[in-house]
Coordinates of C-alpha atoms and ligand atoms in Angstrom, one line a residue:
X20 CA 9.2 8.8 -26.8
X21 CA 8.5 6.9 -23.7
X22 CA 5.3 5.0 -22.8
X23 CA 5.1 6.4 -19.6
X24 CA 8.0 8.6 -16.9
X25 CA 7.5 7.7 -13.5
X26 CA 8.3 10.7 -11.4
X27 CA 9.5 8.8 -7.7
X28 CA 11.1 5.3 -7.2
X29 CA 9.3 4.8 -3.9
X30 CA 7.6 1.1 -3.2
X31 CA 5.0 2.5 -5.6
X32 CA 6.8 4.2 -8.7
X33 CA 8.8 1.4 -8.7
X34 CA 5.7 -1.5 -8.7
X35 CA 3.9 0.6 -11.4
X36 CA 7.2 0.4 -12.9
X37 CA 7.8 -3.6 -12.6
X38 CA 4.4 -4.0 -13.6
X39 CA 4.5 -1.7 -17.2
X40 CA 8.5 -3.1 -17.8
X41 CA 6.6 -7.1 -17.2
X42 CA 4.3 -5.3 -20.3
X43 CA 6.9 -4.2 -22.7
X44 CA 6.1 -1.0 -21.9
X45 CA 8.8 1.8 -22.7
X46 CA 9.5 3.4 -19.1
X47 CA 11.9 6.3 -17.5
X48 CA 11.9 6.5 -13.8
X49 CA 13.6 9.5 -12.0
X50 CA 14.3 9.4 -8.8
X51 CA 16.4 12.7 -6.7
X52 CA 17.8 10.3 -4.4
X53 CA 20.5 7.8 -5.6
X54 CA 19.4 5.1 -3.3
X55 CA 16.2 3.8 -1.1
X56 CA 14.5 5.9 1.3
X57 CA 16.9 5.3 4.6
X58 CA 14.4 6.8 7.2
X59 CA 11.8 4.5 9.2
X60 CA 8.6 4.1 7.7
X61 CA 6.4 1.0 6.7
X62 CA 6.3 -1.7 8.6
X63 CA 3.2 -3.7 8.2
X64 CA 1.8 -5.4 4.8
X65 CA -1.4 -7.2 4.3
X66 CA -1.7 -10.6 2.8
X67 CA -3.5 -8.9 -0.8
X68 CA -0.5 -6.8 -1.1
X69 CA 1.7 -9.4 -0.5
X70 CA 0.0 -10.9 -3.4
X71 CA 0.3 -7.7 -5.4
X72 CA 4.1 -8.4 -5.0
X73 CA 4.3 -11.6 -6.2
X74 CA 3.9 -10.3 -9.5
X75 CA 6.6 -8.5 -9.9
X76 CA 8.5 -11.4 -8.0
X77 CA 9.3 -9.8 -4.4
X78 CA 7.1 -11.8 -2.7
X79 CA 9.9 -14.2 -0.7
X80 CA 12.6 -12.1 -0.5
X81 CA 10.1 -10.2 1.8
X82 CA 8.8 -13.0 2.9
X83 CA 12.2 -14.3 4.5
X84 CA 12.2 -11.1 6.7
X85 CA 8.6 -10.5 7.9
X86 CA 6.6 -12.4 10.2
X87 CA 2.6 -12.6 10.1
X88 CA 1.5 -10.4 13.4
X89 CA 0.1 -12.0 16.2
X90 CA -2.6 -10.0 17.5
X91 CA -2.5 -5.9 17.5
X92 CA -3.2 -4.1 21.0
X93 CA -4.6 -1.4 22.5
X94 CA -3.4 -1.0 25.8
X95 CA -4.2 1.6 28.6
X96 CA -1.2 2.9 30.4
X97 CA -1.9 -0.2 32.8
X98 CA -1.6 -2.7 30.3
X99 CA -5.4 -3.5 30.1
X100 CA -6.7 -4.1 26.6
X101 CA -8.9 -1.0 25.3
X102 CA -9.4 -3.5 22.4
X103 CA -7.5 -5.7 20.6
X104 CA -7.1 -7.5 16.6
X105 CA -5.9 -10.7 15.9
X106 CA -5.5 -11.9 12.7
X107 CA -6.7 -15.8 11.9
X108 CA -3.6 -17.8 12.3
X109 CA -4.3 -19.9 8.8
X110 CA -3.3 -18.3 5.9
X111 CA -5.7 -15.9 3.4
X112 CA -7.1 -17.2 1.0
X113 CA -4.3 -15.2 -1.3
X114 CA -1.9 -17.8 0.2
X115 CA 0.0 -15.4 2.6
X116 CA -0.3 -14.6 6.5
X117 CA -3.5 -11.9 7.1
X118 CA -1.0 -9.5 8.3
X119 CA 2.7 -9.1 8.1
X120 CA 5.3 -7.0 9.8
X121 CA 8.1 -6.2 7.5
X122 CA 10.9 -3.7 6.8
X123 CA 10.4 -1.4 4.1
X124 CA 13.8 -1.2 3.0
X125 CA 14.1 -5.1 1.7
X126 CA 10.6 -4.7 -0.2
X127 CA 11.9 -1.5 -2.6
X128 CA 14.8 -3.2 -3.1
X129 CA 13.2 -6.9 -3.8
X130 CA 10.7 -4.6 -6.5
X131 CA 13.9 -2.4 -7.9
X132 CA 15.6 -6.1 -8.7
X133 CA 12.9 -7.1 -11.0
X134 CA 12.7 -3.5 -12.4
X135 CA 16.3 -4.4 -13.6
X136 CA 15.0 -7.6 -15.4
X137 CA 13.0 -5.4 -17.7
X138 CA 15.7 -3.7 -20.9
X139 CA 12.6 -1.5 -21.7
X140 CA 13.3 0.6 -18.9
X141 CA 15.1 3.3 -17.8
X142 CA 15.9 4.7 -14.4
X143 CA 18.0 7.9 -13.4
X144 CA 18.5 7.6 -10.0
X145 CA 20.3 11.0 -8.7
X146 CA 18.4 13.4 -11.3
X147 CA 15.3 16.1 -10.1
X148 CA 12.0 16.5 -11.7
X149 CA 11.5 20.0 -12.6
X150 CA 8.4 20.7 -14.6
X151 CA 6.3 19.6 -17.0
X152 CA 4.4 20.9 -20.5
X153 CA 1.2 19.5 -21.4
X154 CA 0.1 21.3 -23.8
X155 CA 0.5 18.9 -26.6
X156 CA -2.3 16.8 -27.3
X157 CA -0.7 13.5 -27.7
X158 CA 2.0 13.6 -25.2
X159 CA 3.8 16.0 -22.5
X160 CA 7.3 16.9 -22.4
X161 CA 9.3 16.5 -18.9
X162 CA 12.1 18.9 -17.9
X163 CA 15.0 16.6 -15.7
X164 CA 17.5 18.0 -13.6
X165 CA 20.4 16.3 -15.6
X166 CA 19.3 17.8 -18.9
X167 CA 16.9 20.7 -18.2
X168 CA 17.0 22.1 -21.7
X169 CA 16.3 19.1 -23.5
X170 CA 13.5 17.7 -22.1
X171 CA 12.3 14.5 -22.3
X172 CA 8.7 13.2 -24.7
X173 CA 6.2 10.7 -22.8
X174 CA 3.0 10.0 -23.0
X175 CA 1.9 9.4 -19.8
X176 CA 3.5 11.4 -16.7
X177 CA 3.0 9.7 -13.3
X178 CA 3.7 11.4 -9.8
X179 CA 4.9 8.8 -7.6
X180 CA 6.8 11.4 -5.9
X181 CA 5.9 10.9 -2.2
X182 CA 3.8 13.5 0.1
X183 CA 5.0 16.6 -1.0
X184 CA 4.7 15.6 -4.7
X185 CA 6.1 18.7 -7.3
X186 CA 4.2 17.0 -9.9
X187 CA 0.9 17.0 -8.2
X188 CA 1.8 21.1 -7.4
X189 CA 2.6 22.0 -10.9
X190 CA -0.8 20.5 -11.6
X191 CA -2.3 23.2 -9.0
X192 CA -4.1 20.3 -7.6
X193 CA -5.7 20.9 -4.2
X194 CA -6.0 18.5 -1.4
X195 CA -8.7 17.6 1.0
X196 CA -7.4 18.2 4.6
X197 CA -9.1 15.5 6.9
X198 CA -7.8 17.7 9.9
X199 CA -5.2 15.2 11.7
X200 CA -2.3 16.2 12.1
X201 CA 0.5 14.6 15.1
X202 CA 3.8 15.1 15.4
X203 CA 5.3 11.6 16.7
X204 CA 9.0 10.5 16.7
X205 CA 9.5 6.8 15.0
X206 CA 12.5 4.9 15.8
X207 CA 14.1 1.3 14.4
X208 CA 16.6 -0.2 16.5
X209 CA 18.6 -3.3 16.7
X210 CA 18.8 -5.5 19.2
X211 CA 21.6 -7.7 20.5
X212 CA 22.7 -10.8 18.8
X213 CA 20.2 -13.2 19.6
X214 CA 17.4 -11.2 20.5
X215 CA 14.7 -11.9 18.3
X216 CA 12.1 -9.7 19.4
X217 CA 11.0 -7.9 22.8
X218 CA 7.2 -9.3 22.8
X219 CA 4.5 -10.6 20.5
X220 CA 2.0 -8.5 19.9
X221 CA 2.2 -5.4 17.8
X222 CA 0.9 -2.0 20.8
X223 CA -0.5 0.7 20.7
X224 CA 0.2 1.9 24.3
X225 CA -2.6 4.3 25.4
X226 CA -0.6 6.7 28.0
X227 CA -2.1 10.3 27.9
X228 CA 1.2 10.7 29.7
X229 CA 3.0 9.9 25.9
X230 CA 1.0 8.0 23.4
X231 CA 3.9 4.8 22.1
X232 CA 3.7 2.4 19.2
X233 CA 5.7 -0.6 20.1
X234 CA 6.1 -2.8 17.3
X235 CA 8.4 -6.4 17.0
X236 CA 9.3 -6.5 13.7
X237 CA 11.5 -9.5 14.0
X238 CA 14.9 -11.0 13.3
X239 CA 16.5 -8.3 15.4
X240 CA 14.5 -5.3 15.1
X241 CA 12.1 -3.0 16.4
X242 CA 10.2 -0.4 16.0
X243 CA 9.1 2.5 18.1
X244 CA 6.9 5.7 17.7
X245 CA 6.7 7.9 20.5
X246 CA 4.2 11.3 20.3
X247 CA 5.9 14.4 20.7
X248 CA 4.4 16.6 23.1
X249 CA 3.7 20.1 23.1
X250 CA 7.1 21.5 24.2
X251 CA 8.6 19.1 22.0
X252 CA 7.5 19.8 18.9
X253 CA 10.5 22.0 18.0
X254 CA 13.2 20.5 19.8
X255 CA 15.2 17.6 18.0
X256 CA 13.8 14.6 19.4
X257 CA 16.2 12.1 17.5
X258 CA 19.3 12.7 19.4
X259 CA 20.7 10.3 21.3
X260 CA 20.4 11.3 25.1
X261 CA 16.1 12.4 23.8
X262 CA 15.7 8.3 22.4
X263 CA 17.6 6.9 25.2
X264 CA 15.2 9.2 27.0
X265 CA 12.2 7.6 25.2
X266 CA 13.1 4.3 25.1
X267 CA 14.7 3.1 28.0
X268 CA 11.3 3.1 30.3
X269 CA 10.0 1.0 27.4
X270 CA 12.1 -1.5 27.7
X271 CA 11.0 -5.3 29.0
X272 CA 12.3 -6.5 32.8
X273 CA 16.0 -7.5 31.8
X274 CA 16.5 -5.5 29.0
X275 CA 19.1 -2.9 29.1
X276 CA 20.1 -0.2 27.0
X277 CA 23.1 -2.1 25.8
X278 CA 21.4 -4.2 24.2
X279 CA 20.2 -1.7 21.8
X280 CA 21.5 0.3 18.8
X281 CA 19.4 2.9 17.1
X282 CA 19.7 2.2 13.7
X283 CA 17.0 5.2 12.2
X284 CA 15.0 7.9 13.2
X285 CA 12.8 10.5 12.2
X286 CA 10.3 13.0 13.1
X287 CA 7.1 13.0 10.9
X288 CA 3.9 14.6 11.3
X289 CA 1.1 12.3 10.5
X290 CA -1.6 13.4 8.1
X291 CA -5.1 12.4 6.6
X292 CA -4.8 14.1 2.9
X293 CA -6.4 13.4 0.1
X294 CA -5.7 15.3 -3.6
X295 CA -8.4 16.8 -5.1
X296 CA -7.9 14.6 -8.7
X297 CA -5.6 11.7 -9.4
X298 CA -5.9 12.8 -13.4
X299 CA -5.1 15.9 -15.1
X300 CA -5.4 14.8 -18.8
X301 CA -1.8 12.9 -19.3
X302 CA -1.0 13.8 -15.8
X303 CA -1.9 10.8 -13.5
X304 CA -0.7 10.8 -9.2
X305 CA -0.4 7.6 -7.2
X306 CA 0.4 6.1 -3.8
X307 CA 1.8 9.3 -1.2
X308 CA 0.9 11.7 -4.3
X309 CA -2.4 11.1 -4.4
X310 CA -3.5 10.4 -0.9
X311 CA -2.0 9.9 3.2
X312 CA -3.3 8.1 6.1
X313 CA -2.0 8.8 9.5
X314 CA 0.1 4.9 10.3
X315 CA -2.4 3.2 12.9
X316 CA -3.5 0.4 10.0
X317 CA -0.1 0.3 8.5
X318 CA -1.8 1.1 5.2
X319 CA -0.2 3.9 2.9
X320 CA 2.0 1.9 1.2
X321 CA -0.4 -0.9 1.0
X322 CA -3.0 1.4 -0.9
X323 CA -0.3 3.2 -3.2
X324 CA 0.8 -0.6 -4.3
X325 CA -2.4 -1.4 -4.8
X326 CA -2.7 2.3 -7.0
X327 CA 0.2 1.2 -8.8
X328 CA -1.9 -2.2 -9.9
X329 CA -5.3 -0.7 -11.0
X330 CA -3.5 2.2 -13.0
X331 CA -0.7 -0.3 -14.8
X332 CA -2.3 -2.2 -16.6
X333 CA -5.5 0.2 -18.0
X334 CA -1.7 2.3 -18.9
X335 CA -0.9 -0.7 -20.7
X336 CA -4.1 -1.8 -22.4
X337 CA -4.9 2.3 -23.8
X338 CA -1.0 2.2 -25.4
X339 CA -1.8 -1.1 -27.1
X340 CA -4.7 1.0 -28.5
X341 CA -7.5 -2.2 -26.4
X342 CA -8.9 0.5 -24.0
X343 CA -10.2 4.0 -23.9
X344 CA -8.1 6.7 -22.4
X345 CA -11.4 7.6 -20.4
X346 CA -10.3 4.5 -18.8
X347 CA -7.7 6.3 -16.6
X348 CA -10.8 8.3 -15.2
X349 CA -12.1 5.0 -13.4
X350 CA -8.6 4.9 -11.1
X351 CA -9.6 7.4 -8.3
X352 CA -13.2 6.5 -8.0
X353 CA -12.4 2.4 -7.7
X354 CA -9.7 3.6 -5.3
X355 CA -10.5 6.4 -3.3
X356 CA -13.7 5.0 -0.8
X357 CA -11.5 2.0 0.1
X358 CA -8.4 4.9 0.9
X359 CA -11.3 7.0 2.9
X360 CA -12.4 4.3 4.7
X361 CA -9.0 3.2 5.7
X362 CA -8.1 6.4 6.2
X363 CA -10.9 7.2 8.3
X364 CA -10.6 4.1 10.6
X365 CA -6.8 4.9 11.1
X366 CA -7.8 8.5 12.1
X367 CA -10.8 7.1 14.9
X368 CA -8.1 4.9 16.0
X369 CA -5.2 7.6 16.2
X370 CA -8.2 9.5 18.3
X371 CA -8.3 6.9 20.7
X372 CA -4.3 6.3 20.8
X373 CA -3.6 10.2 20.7
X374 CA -5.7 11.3 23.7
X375 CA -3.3 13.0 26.5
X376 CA -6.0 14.6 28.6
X377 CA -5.6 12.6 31.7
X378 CA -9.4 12.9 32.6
X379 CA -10.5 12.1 29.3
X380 CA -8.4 9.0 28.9
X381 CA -9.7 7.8 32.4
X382 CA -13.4 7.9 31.1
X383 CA -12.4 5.9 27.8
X384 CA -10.4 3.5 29.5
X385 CA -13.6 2.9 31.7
X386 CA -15.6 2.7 28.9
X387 CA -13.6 0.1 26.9
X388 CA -12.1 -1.8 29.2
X389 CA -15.3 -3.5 30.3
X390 CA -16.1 -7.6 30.2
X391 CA -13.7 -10.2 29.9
X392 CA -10.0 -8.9 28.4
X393 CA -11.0 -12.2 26.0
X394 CA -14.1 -10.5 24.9
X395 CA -12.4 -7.5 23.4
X396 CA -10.1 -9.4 21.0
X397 CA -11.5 -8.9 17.6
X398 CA -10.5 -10.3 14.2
X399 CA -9.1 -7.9 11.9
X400 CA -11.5 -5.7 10.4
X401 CA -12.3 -6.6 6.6
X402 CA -11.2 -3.8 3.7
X403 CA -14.2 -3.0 1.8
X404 CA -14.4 -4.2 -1.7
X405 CA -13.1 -1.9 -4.3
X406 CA -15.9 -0.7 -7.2
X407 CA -14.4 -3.4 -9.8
X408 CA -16.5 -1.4 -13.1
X409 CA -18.6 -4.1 -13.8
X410 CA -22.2 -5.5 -12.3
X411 CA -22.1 -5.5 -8.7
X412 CA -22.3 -9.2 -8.7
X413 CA -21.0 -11.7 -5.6
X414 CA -17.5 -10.9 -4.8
X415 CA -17.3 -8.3 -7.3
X416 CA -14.1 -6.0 -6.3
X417 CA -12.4 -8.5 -4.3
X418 CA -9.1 -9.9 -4.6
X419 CA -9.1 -13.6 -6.5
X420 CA -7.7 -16.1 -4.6
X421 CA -4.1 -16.6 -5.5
X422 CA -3.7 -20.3 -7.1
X423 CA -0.2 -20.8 -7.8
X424 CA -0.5 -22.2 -11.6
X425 CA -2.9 -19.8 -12.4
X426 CA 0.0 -17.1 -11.5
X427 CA 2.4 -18.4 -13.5
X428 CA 0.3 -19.1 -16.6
X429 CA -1.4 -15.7 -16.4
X430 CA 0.6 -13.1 -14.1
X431 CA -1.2 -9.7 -15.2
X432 CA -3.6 -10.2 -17.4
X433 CA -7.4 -10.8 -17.5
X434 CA -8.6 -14.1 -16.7
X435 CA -11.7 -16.2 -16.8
X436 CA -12.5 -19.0 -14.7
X437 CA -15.0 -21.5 -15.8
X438 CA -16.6 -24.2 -14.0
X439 CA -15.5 -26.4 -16.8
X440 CA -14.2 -25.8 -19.7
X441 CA -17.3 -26.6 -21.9
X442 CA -18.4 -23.4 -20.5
X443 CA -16.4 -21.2 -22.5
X444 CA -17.5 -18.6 -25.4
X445 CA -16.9 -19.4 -29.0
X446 CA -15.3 -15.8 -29.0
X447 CA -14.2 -13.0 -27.0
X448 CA -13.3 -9.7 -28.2
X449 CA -11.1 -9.4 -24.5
X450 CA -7.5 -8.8 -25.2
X451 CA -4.8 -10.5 -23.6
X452 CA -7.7 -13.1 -21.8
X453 CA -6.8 -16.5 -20.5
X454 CA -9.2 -18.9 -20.0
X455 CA -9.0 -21.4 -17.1
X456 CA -11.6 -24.0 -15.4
X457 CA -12.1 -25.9 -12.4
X458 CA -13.6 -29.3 -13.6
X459 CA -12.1 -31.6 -16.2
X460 CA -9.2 -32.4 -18.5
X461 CA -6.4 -29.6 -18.1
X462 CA -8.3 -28.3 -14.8
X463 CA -6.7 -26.1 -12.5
X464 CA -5.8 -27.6 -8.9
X465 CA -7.4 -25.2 -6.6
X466 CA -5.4 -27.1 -3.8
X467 CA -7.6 -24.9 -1.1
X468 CA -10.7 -24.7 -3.0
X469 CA -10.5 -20.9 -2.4
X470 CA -11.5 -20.5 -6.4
X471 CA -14.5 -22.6 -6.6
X472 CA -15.6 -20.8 -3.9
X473 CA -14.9 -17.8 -5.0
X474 CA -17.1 -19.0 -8.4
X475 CA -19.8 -19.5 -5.5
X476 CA -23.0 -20.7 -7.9
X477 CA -21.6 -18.9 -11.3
X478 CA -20.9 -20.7 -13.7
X479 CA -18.0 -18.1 -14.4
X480 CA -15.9 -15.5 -12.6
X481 CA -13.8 -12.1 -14.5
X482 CA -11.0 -11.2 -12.8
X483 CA -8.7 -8.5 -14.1
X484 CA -4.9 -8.3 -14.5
X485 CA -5.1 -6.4 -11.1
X486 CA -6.3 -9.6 -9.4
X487 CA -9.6 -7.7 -8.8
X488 CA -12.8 -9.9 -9.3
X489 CA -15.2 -8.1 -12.0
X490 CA -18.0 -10.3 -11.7
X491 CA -19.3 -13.4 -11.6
X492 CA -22.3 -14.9 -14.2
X493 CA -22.4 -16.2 -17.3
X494 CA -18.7 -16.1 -19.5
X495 CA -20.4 -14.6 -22.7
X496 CA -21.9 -12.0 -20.8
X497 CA -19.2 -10.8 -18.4
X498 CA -17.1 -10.6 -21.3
X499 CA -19.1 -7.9 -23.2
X500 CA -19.5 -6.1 -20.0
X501 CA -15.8 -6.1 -19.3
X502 CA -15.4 -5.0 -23.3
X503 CA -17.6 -1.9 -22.6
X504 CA -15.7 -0.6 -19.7
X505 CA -12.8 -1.0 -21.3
X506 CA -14.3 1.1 -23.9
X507 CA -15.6 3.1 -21.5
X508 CA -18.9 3.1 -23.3
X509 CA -20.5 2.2 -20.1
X510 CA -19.4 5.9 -18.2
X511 CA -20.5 7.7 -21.3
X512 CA -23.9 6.4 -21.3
X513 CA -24.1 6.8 -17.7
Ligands
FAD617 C1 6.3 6.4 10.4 C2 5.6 5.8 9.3 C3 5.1 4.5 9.3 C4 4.4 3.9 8.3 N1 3.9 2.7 8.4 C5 3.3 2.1 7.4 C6 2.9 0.7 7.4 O1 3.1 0.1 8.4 N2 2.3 0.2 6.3 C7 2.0 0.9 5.2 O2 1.4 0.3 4.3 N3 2.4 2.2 5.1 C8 3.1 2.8 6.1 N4 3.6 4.0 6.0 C9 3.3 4.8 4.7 C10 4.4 4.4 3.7 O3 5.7 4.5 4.1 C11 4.2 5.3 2.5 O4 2.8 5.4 2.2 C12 4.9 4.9 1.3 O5 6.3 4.9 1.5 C13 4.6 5.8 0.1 O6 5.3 5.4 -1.0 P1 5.3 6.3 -2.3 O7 6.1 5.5 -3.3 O8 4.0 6.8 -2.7 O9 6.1 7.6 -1.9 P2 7.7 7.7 -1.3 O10 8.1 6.4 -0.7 O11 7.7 8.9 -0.5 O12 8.5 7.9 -2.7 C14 8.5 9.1 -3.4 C15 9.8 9.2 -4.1 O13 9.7 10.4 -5.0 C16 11.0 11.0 -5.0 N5 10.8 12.4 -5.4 C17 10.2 13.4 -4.8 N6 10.3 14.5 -5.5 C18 11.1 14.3 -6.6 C19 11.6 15.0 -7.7 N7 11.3 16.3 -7.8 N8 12.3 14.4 -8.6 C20 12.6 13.1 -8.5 N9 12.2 12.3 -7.5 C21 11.4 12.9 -6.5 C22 11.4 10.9 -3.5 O14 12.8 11.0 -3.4 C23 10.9 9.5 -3.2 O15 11.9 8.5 -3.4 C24 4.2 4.7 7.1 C25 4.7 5.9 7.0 C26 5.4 6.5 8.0 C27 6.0 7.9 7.9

């Protein structure tokens, strides 16, 4: 019997994957395809996910091939600035760059190499997901392609099986339409030995004539989306005279078409979908599965990572018997506001990008392009905390500040952070807890001082294995609190 069969080893199947193997935990991944999704996709990673990463150890190898963006534009077709984001150029206080253009490719495989660490689990790359039975209390049996008679017993089953997700259909679970739906063509290329990048700043270029994404992703590639229009939509777009078409007026003074190789291309239609439940009993969807945001915050792969860390370890603590299944039911309401709101922004953004009505992207370029060109740089907007299940107390369901001893001593696992160690409990009845303090004998160096601010006044800060602050206040007391919703006891009085 396995702990838990991970349908999908995408960038999320594969994390919740990392995560449960760094637990013990008995795993099976299935994956149809025998290696990495080859076709363009992700390209930018924020500095919590980044974090997120370094937990299952992938951190520099994607770190050796991403560089932190400069500032992201809106241009009009002019090159005036509609409105533009610039990250601040020190580090977060997670320790990494704000915001970080990457290639999508190198991060599965970084996660996939410390999947292999882990001899508790198994992966069938090659072999199809067919169905599913739940209708065995304790556990559900999974029908695989390379043994479809003999299917396989686990007690958790989790879709991480993209968009489309045939787990997430078997369950008859509906999805919430947010009505955006554009067709654009997204192309990588290579550029000639050398050549770094074409320019700095990540674009969103505002032609009505053809909406373009313009992105320098660094050590010799780039990245462009054009939108397809009308008469295009059913044409193939990715041939080679169509991109030469596309790209070639894109290209900076001196720049020629030599110089460039197409290395991947694809059509997709981008989407604003949400399904109706992340949890059917054993049944659990994450990442693409459970929710998809049109690309104009580079954040679908940044919230399905982040899935994968609120739903491994509450998988983790209910099979060592420390938390109540009802547990699981906490997943898609901590996650699903900060996914709408993201989701939402990206859509009012692909609103303004998407406009081709001449007339009516001459009135908005009036409208935004007014003041200085200065004046309409702005920093990057802020994610809104997640609901972390406890008290909402100061930084409650934010990230904790990464602290690199703290990492290593405590990767995933809950940990509380005193003021000094004199503060501490005579007893805790939280599994798993380590116990750290920022004053004294044994103290840990919060080089940055993010921590202790982070404790703000407290005298003690919760954080969960997730890296998600539960509260701050007194130790004994966040303690019980965190005991009860691992319980659950707190929901069921609710
Ligand atoms: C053009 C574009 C740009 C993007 N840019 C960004 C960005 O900058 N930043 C960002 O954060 N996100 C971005 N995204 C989104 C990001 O790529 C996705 O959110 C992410 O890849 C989803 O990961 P996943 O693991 O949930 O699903 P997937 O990566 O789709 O993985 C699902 C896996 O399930 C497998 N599978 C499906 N059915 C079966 C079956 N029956 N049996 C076995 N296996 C099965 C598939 O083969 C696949 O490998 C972008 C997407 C696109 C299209």
């Amino acid at each position: 019997m396995y702990d838990v069969t991970i349908i999908g080893y995408g960038p999320v199947g594969a994390m919740l994957a990392a995560l449960l193997g760094a637990k013990g935990r008995k795993v099976l991944v299935v994956e149809r395809d025998t290696d990495v999704y080859p076709l363009p996709r992700a390209v930018h990673m924020d500095h919590e996910v980044f974090r997120l990463i370094s937990l299952v150890n992938a951190d520099k190898a994607v770190m050796e091939i991403s560089r932190p963006t400069s500032t992201y534009d809106f241009e009009t077709a002019d090159g005036d600035l509609l409105m533009g984001f610039a990250p601040p150029k020190e580090p977060a206080p997670t320790g990494y760059p704000w915001s970080n253009i990457f290639h999508q490719p190198t991060l599965e495989k970084a996660i996939r190499a410390d999947v292999e660490r882990h001899p508790s689990i198994e992966v069938r790359l090659g072999v199809e997901f067919k169905s599913y039975d739940d209708s065995a209390a304790d556990h559900v049996k999974v029908s695989l392609s390379d043994n479809p008679d003999a299917p396989v017993e686990t007690r958790y089953l989790v879709g991480c099986d993209g968009g489309r997700s045939p787990v997430r259909r078997q369950a008859g679970i509906g999805m919430d339409d947010l009505d955006f739906n554009e067709p654009w063509v997204v192309v990588d290329v290579l550029l000639a030995d050398g050549m770094d990048v074409l320019h700095e700043a990540s674009r969103q270029i505002c032609d009505p004539r053809r909406p373009v994404t313009s992105i320098p992703i660094g050590h010799g590639r780039h990245r462009w989306e054009f939108m397809l229009l009308d008469d295009e939509v059913e044409r193939d777009m990715t041939t080679k005279e169509n991109l030469e078409r596309l790209i070639a007026p894109q290209l900076p003074e001196g720049v020629t078409m030599a110089e460039i190789e197409v290395e991947r291309s694809a059509v997709y239609t981008f989407h604003g979908v949400f399904a109706e439940k992340w949890r059917d009993g054993r049944v659990l969807l994450a990442g693409d599965a459970a929710h998809q945001m049109p690309p104009f915050l580079g954040q679908g792969l940044c919230s399905g990572v982040r899935d994968a860390a609120n739903l491994a370890w509450k998988l983790d603590a209910i099979l060592a018997g420390d938390a109540s299944e009802a547990l699981l039911d906490t997943v898609q309401p901590e996650r699903e506001p900060q996914i709408r709101f993201i989701t939402e922004t990206a859509i009012g953004m692909g609103q303004v990008v998407c406009t081709h009505d001449i007339e009516q992207a001459a009135a908005r370029d009036k409208e935004m392009c007014v003041g200085k060109r200065e004046d309409r740089v702005n920093g990057m907007p802020p994610l809104p905390p997640v609901e972390a299940g406890g008290s909402d107390t100061p930084n409650a369901g934010l990230p904790l500040s990464k602290d690199a001893g703290l990492d290593t001593a405590a990767p995933y696992q809950p940990i509380l952070i005193l003021r000094s160690k004199g503060d501490a409990p005579a007893s805790s009845s939280v599994p798993d807890l380590h116990v750290a303090w920022l004053t004294g004998e044994g103290a840990l160096a919060d080089k940055d001082g993010f921590l202790a601010d982070q404790l703000a006044n407290a005298s003690a800060l919760l954080a969960r294995p997730d890296k998600i602050i539960f509260g701050t206040g007194d130790a004994a007391e966040l303690l019980a609190e965190y005991a009860r919703y691992l319980r659950a006891d707190a929901r069921m009085a609710a």
